């Protein structure tokens, strides 16, 4: 993790980078490795920039039960695999997933991505404030963590810039 060039109006910026070893995954997440967010309601948003969009970069951002992989057992997240040209919406429960093409091309522009889970059977995915997917299948019932990950499948480092993060979660007493 390192600072990156800011943009006027942004609160700050950090860059997450892989190493130059093929298969390297770099992640950043909240609260250590503990899965702290119950499977209730939450609203999570990021403003980010993929620095490389090529056939050797996998990108992943969302809520999941593993903080070290781009293939968790449970979670909901945005994803771009090496061969993808678009961003995908994914919900995953017990290793079974629903994966939907958002229709939005992956690019090196700054974008807003947001997920809203309003109850145990619905996750909505937004890109730049436009609803692109609504999932009602394979919604996990386990605790998760917020995770941002990038993976290289070549011997070149891959980079993602993060300019904003916000999480709102329901709290019960």
XYZ file of N, CA and C in Angstrom:
519
model
N 0.853 -1.172 0.000
C 0.000 0.000 0.000
C 0.896 1.231 0.000
N 0.547 2.190 -0.851
C 1.319 3.416 -0.961
C 0.376 4.551 -1.333
N 0.772 5.797 -1.095
C -0.081 6.911 -1.526
C -0.087 7.003 -3.044
N -1.149 7.584 -3.603
C -1.195 7.817 -5.045
C -1.628 9.260 -5.277
N -1.484 9.705 -6.507
C -1.802 11.088 -6.843
C -3.271 11.379 -6.599
N -3.534 12.444 -5.897
C -4.902 12.818 -5.584
C -5.584 13.556 -6.725
N -6.883 13.679 -6.595
C -7.698 14.432 -7.533
C -8.439 15.477 -6.711
N -8.573 16.683 -7.224
C -9.263 17.744 -6.505
C -10.645 17.252 -6.079
N -10.963 17.431 -4.803
C -12.254 17.019 -4.279
C -12.256 15.649 -3.626
N -11.199 14.876 -3.829
C -11.095 13.559 -3.189
C -10.471 13.709 -1.806
N -10.949 12.905 -0.836
C -10.390 13.009 0.511
C -8.975 12.450 0.628
N -8.543 11.647 -0.312
C -7.208 11.045 -0.278
C -7.151 9.904 -1.256
N -6.017 9.230 -1.300
C -5.856 8.139 -2.246
C -4.773 7.193 -1.759
N -5.029 5.896 -1.906
C -3.953 4.935 -1.685
C -3.952 3.935 -2.821
N -2.782 3.385 -3.103
C -2.610 2.430 -4.188
C -2.321 1.057 -3.598
N -2.998 0.051 -4.095
C -2.765 -1.340 -3.712
C -2.124 -2.022 -4.905
N -0.963 -2.656 -4.684
C -0.198 -3.233 -5.781
C 0.173 -4.676 -5.491
N 0.203 -5.489 -6.543
C 0.737 -6.844 -6.424
C 2.255 -6.779 -6.551
N 2.909 -7.895 -6.359
C 4.328 -8.005 -6.679
C 4.446 -8.385 -8.153
N 5.654 -8.659 -8.615
C 5.853 -9.078 -9.995
C 5.843 -10.596 -10.137
N 5.419 -11.318 -9.102
C 5.319 -12.779 -9.178
C 3.950 -13.190 -9.702
N 3.922 -13.978 -10.753
C 2.656 -14.444 -11.308
C 1.859 -15.192 -10.247
N 0.570 -14.876 -10.155
C -0.300 -15.502 -9.158
C -0.388 -14.742 -7.856
N 0.387 -13.667 -7.697
C 0.361 -12.896 -6.461
C -0.971 -12.177 -6.296
N -1.543 -12.261 -5.084
C -2.784 -11.575 -4.737
C -2.467 -10.586 -3.621
N -2.862 -9.340 -3.798
C -2.738 -8.333 -2.749
C -4.134 -7.926 -2.311
N -4.344 -7.850 -0.992
C -5.660 -7.490 -0.465
C -5.531 -6.435 0.616
N -6.606 -5.708 0.800
C -6.750 -4.836 1.954
C -8.161 -5.064 2.475
N -8.309 -5.056 3.805
C -9.589 -5.411 4.400
C -9.720 -4.762 5.759
N -10.945 -4.766 6.284
C -11.208 -4.189 7.595
C -11.068 -5.236 8.681
N -10.686 -4.835 9.874
C -10.729 -5.637 11.101
C -9.953 -6.944 11.041
N -8.712 -6.905 10.596
C -7.918 -8.125 10.609
C -8.568 -9.217 9.793
N -8.362 -10.462 10.175
C -8.929 -11.559 9.398
C -10.288 -12.004 9.924
N -10.804 -11.349 10.950
C -12.103 -11.731 11.513
C -13.233 -11.269 10.606
N -14.207 -12.112 10.432
C -15.397 -11.737 9.671
C -16.372 -11.105 10.645
N -16.501 -9.794 10.572
C -17.215 -9.064 11.614
C -18.598 -8.584 11.226
N -18.906 -8.597 9.944
C -20.193 -8.051 9.525
C -21.190 -9.183 9.338
N -22.223 -9.168 10.159
C -23.253 -10.201 10.099
C -23.966 -10.126 8.762
N -24.652 -11.188 8.460
C -25.324 -11.301 7.168
C -26.631 -10.517 7.125
N -26.685 -9.398 7.768
C -27.893 -8.561 7.770
C -27.840 -7.514 6.677
N -28.258 -6.309 7.008
C -28.294 -5.221 6.033
C -27.021 -4.400 6.090
N -26.537 -3.981 4.924
C -25.398 -3.083 4.847
C -25.395 -2.355 3.507
N -24.604 -1.294 3.468
C -24.453 -0.467 2.282
C -22.975 -0.117 2.221
N -22.294 -0.555 1.185
C -20.852 -0.349 1.096
C -20.508 0.228 -0.279
N -19.637 1.255 -0.287
C -19.296 1.934 -1.541
C -17.807 2.246 -1.600
N -17.264 2.248 -2.813
C -15.880 2.605 -3.074
C -15.821 3.494 -4.307
N -14.854 4.391 -4.329
C -14.476 5.070 -5.563
C -13.078 4.589 -5.872
N -12.895 3.986 -7.047
C -11.601 3.394 -7.352
C -11.271 3.475 -8.825
N -10.009 3.130 -9.099
C -9.499 3.173 -10.464
C -8.616 1.958 -10.701
N -8.978 1.155 -11.696
C -8.096 0.074 -12.134
C -7.007 0.708 -12.995
N -5.758 0.534 -12.613
C -4.675 1.160 -13.371
C -4.358 0.338 -14.623
N -4.534 -0.987 -14.538
C -4.385 -1.848 -15.709
C -5.692 -2.601 -15.945
N -6.119 -2.633 -17.186
C -7.261 -3.459 -17.590
C -6.747 -4.299 -18.750
N -6.232 -5.475 -18.426
C -5.632 -6.326 -19.445
C -5.949 -7.788 -19.155
N -5.432 -8.668 -19.967
C -5.725 -10.102 -19.855
C -4.982 -10.777 -18.709
N -4.277 -10.013 -17.886
C -3.515 -10.590 -16.781
C -3.844 -9.962 -15.435
N -5.013 -9.329 -15.334
C -5.395 -8.651 -14.099
C -6.778 -9.105 -13.643
N -6.855 -9.634 -12.415
C -8.131 -9.951 -11.783
C -8.360 -8.942 -10.675
N -9.572 -8.414 -10.616
C -9.949 -7.397 -9.638
C -11.178 -7.883 -8.892
N -11.272 -7.508 -7.627
C -12.341 -8.022 -6.778
C -12.564 -7.033 -5.629
N -13.809 -6.605 -5.407
C -14.093 -5.711 -4.283
C -15.495 -5.988 -3.754
N -15.607 -6.163 -2.431
C -16.912 -6.411 -1.835
C -16.833 -6.989 -0.440
N -17.852 -7.761 -0.099
C -17.957 -8.409 1.206
C -17.713 -9.900 1.009
N -16.828 -10.492 1.819
C -16.549 -11.914 1.668
C -15.997 -12.498 2.949
N -15.958 -13.839 3.027
C -15.533 -14.515 4.253
C -14.053 -14.879 4.273
N -13.313 -14.579 3.229
C -11.868 -14.819 3.212
C -11.178 -13.524 2.814
N -10.104 -13.191 3.504
C -9.414 -11.941 3.199
C -8.149 -12.156 2.375
N -7.910 -13.381 1.920
C -6.668 -13.669 1.209
C -6.877 -14.244 -0.184
N -8.094 -14.288 -0.668
C -8.350 -14.915 -1.963
C -9.331 -14.094 -2.789
N -9.321 -14.323 -4.096
C -10.323 -13.721 -4.965
C -11.434 -14.728 -5.276
N -11.428 -15.861 -4.595
C -12.509 -16.852 -4.719
C -12.960 -17.305 -3.334
N -13.717 -16.488 -2.634
C -14.166 -16.862 -1.300
C -15.267 -17.932 -1.361
N -15.569 -18.514 -0.223
C -16.675 -19.466 -0.136
C -18.008 -18.731 -0.088
N -18.028 -17.597 0.612
C -19.254 -16.807 0.780
C -18.953 -15.330 0.554
N -19.894 -14.630 -0.060
C -19.713 -13.197 -0.213
C -20.577 -12.604 -1.302
N -20.433 -11.302 -1.489
C -21.031 -10.583 -2.609
C -20.043 -9.494 -2.990
N -19.771 -9.368 -4.287
C -18.688 -8.490 -4.711
C -18.761 -8.198 -6.207
N -18.038 -7.154 -6.595
C -17.788 -6.871 -8.001
C -16.515 -7.620 -8.380
N -16.466 -8.074 -9.631
C -15.327 -8.889 -10.051
C -15.016 -8.627 -11.519
N -13.736 -8.706 -11.832
C -13.264 -8.734 -13.213
C -12.170 -9.786 -13.265
N -12.417 -10.870 -13.982
C -11.402 -11.908 -14.168
C -10.522 -11.551 -15.356
N -9.402 -12.249 -15.500
C -8.436 -11.939 -16.562
C -9.067 -11.752 -17.937
N -9.956 -12.642 -18.327
C -10.517 -12.617 -19.683
C -11.738 -11.705 -19.828
N -12.244 -11.156 -18.725
C -13.455 -10.332 -18.774
C -13.174 -8.954 -19.370
N -14.116 -8.464 -20.158
C -14.026 -7.082 -20.631
C -14.926 -6.177 -19.807
N -15.942 -6.757 -19.142
C -16.874 -5.990 -18.308
C -16.677 -6.317 -16.832
N -17.273 -5.500 -15.967
C -17.335 -5.796 -14.539
C -18.521 -6.724 -14.295
N -18.377 -7.648 -13.354
C -19.427 -8.614 -13.029
C -19.874 -8.437 -11.588
N -21.131 -8.774 -11.331
C -21.713 -8.793 -9.991
C -21.779 -10.251 -9.557
N -21.321 -10.537 -8.334
C -21.270 -11.928 -7.864
C -21.870 -12.017 -6.470
N -22.743 -12.996 -6.274
C -23.153 -13.418 -4.933
C -22.765 -14.882 -4.829
N -22.291 -15.268 -3.632
C -21.735 -16.607 -3.455
C -22.093 -17.127 -2.074
N -22.663 -18.329 -2.023
C -23.024 -18.972 -0.757
C -22.574 -20.426 -0.814
N -21.789 -20.836 0.191
C -21.286 -22.211 0.292
C -20.603 -22.669 -0.994
N -19.886 -21.754 -1.652
C -19.129 -22.095 -2.843
C -19.917 -22.102 -4.139
N -21.219 -21.812 -4.093
C -22.054 -21.766 -5.293
C -22.339 -20.297 -5.587
N -22.140 -19.891 -6.858
C -22.271 -18.468 -7.136
C -23.284 -18.155 -8.227
N -23.766 -16.919 -8.149
C -24.517 -16.295 -9.226
C -23.629 -15.166 -9.725
N -23.314 -15.174 -11.017
C -22.403 -14.181 -11.600
C -23.099 -13.548 -12.797
N -23.268 -12.216 -12.748
C -24.027 -11.500 -13.766
C -23.173 -10.397 -14.374
N -23.166 -10.312 -15.684
C -22.464 -9.243 -16.393
C -23.182 -7.923 -16.124
N -22.449 -6.928 -15.637
C -23.054 -5.622 -15.330
C -23.362 -4.815 -16.586
N -22.732 -5.176 -17.692
C -22.888 -4.393 -18.914
C -21.994 -3.169 -18.953
N -21.172 -2.986 -17.910
C -20.271 -1.834 -17.831
C -18.843 -2.310 -18.100
N -18.221 -1.718 -19.091
C -16.860 -2.109 -19.457
C -15.867 -1.736 -18.361
N -14.937 -2.638 -18.106
C -13.827 -2.323 -17.198
C -12.938 -1.299 -17.906
N -12.526 -0.270 -17.171
C -11.687 0.761 -17.775
C -10.750 1.328 -16.714
N -9.883 2.210 -17.144
C -8.955 2.855 -16.220
C -9.515 4.164 -15.671
N -10.773 4.451 -15.937
C -11.422 5.637 -15.372
C -11.754 5.412 -13.897
N -11.869 6.481 -13.139
C -12.375 6.392 -11.770
C -13.847 6.038 -11.823
N -14.265 5.085 -10.977
C -15.672 4.685 -10.934
C -16.129 4.575 -9.487
N -17.443 4.698 -9.311
C -18.084 4.422 -8.029
C -18.712 3.046 -8.132
N -18.428 2.163 -7.172
C -19.122 0.879 -7.082
C -19.767 0.804 -5.712
N -20.973 0.255 -5.678
C -21.734 0.224 -4.430
C -22.574 -1.047 -4.383
N -22.661 -1.634 -3.190
C -23.541 -2.773 -2.955
C -24.464 -2.432 -1.797
N -25.727 -2.805 -1.950
C -26.700 -2.582 -0.885
C -27.404 -3.912 -0.615
N -27.299 -4.357 0.613
C -28.021 -5.566 1.043
C -29.090 -5.105 2.024
N -30.350 -5.255 1.635
C -31.440 -4.748 2.463
C -32.074 -5.818 3.330
N -31.864 -7.060 2.997
C -32.338 -8.183 3.812
C -31.633 -9.448 3.343
N -31.997 -10.575 3.890
C -31.253 -11.812 3.641
C -31.443 -12.399 2.243
N -32.265 -11.784 1.417
C -32.534 -12.377 0.111
C -32.321 -11.427 -1.064
N -31.636 -10.295 -0.851
C -31.457 -9.349 -1.950
C -30.163 -8.547 -1.782
N -29.354 -8.525 -2.838
C -28.192 -7.640 -2.911
C -28.299 -6.874 -4.229
N -28.212 -5.536 -4.135
C -28.239 -4.683 -5.316
C -26.845 -4.144 -5.570
N -26.466 -4.079 -6.823
C -25.149 -3.615 -7.244
C -25.302 -2.369 -8.114
N -24.532 -1.326 -7.790
C -24.577 -0.067 -8.524
C -23.181 0.275 -9.033
N -23.121 0.814 -10.243
C -21.883 1.377 -10.787
C -22.199 2.799 -11.217
N -21.457 3.747 -10.684
C -21.688 5.175 -10.957
C -23.156 5.552 -10.734
N -23.701 5.074 -9.615
C -25.068 5.375 -9.175
C -26.174 4.792 -10.058
N -25.836 3.852 -10.923
C -26.838 3.195 -11.766
C -26.947 1.739 -11.314
N -28.173 1.283 -11.049
C -28.393 -0.109 -10.678
C -28.067 -0.993 -11.875
N -27.107 -1.921 -11.706
C -26.687 -2.785 -12.812
C -27.046 -4.248 -12.580
N -27.252 -4.673 -11.331
C -27.610 -6.059 -11.018
C -28.415 -6.100 -9.725
N -29.353 -7.029 -9.667
C -30.071 -7.344 -8.430
C -30.037 -8.854 -8.283
N -29.430 -9.338 -7.217
C -29.328 -10.787 -7.009
C -30.234 -11.230 -5.869
N -30.932 -12.325 -6.108
C -31.768 -12.945 -5.079
C -31.381 -14.404 -4.865
N -30.329 -14.862 -5.526
C -29.859 -16.243 -5.375
C -28.433 -16.257 -4.839
N -28.111 -17.323 -4.138
C -26.782 -17.525 -3.548
C -26.358 -16.354 -2.659
N -27.289 -15.900 -1.837
C -27.017 -14.851 -0.862
C -26.503 -15.536 0.402
N -25.317 -15.186 0.831
C -24.677 -15.866 1.965
C -25.363 -15.535 3.287
N -25.217 -16.441 4.236
C -25.796 -16.227 5.575
C -24.708 -16.235 6.645
N -23.454 -16.071 6.227
C -22.326 -16.075 7.164
C -21.797 -14.657 7.351
N -21.012 -14.465 8.398
C -20.357 -13.181 8.608
C -19.299 -12.960 7.530
N -19.089 -11.698 7.180
C -18.115 -11.352 6.145
C -17.263 -10.172 6.578
N -16.371 -9.786 5.702
C -15.469 -8.674 5.896
C -15.455 -7.872 4.595
N -15.097 -6.594 4.641
C -14.923 -5.836 3.402
C -13.530 -6.141 2.863
N -13.449 -6.437 1.576
C -12.176 -6.836 0.977
C -12.034 -6.197 -0.399
N -10.840 -5.671 -0.659
C -10.437 -5.211 -1.980
C -9.233 -6.046 -2.366
N -9.263 -6.647 -3.563
C -8.164 -7.524 -3.971
C -7.808 -7.292 -5.430
N -6.540 -7.480 -5.730
C -6.058 -7.449 -7.105
C -5.054 -8.581 -7.264
N -5.072 -9.236 -8.424
C -4.216 -10.401 -8.681
C -3.557 -10.255 -10.044
N -2.294 -10.622 -10.115
C -1.596 -10.642 -11.391
C -1.401 -12.086 -11.836
N -1.566 -12.333 -13.130
C -1.295 -13.668 -13.661
C -0.139 -13.617 -14.651
N 0.748 -12.659 -14.427
C 1.946 -12.518 -15.232
C 3.070 -12.050 -14.308
N 4.223 -11.760 -14.861
C 5.352 -11.312 -14.029
C 5.460 -9.789 -14.010
N 4.334 -9.122 -14.025
C 4.287 -7.660 -13.916
C 3.367 -7.287 -12.759
N 3.742 -6.265 -12.019
C 2.911 -5.792 -10.910
C 1.636 -5.151 -11.457
N 0.526 -5.323 -10.718
C -0.767 -4.730 -11.063
C -1.169 -3.787 -9.943
N -1.937 -2.758 -10.272
C -2.188 -1.669 -9.341
C -3.642 -1.229 -9.414
N -4.196 -0.883 -8.243
C -5.524 -0.274 -8.167
C -5.435 0.920 -7.219
N -6.043 2.031 -7.611
C -6.091 3.227 -6.767
C -7.454 3.309 -6.097
N -7.457 3.556 -4.802
C -8.703 3.690 -4.047
C -8.795 5.115 -3.525
N -9.899 5.781 -3.838
C -10.069 7.185 -3.484
C -11.114 7.420 -2.402
N -11.981 6.427 -2.172
C -13.037 6.606 -1.173
C -13.571 5.240 -0.769
N -13.946 5.114 0.502
C -14.583 3.905 1.016
C -15.598 4.319 2.069
N -16.778 3.711 2.048
C -17.797 3.974 3.052
C -18.568 2.689 3.325
N -18.809 2.417 4.600
C -19.591 1.254 4.994
C -20.623 1.678 6.023
N -21.857 1.311 5.783
C -22.925 1.481 6.762
C -23.525 0.111 6.984
N -23.583 -0.297 8.234
C -24.110 -1.629 8.565
C -25.132 -1.510 9.684
N -26.126 -2.378 9.631
C -27.143 -2.414 10.680
C -26.529 -2.973 11.956
N -26.890 -2.401 13.066
C -26.402 -2.849 14.366
C -27.592 -3.272 15.200
N -27.501 -4.422 15.826
C -28.582 -4.847 16.732
C -28.032 -4.951 18.138
N -28.877 -4.728 19.099
C -28.459 -4.782 20.503
C -29.239 -5.816 21.248
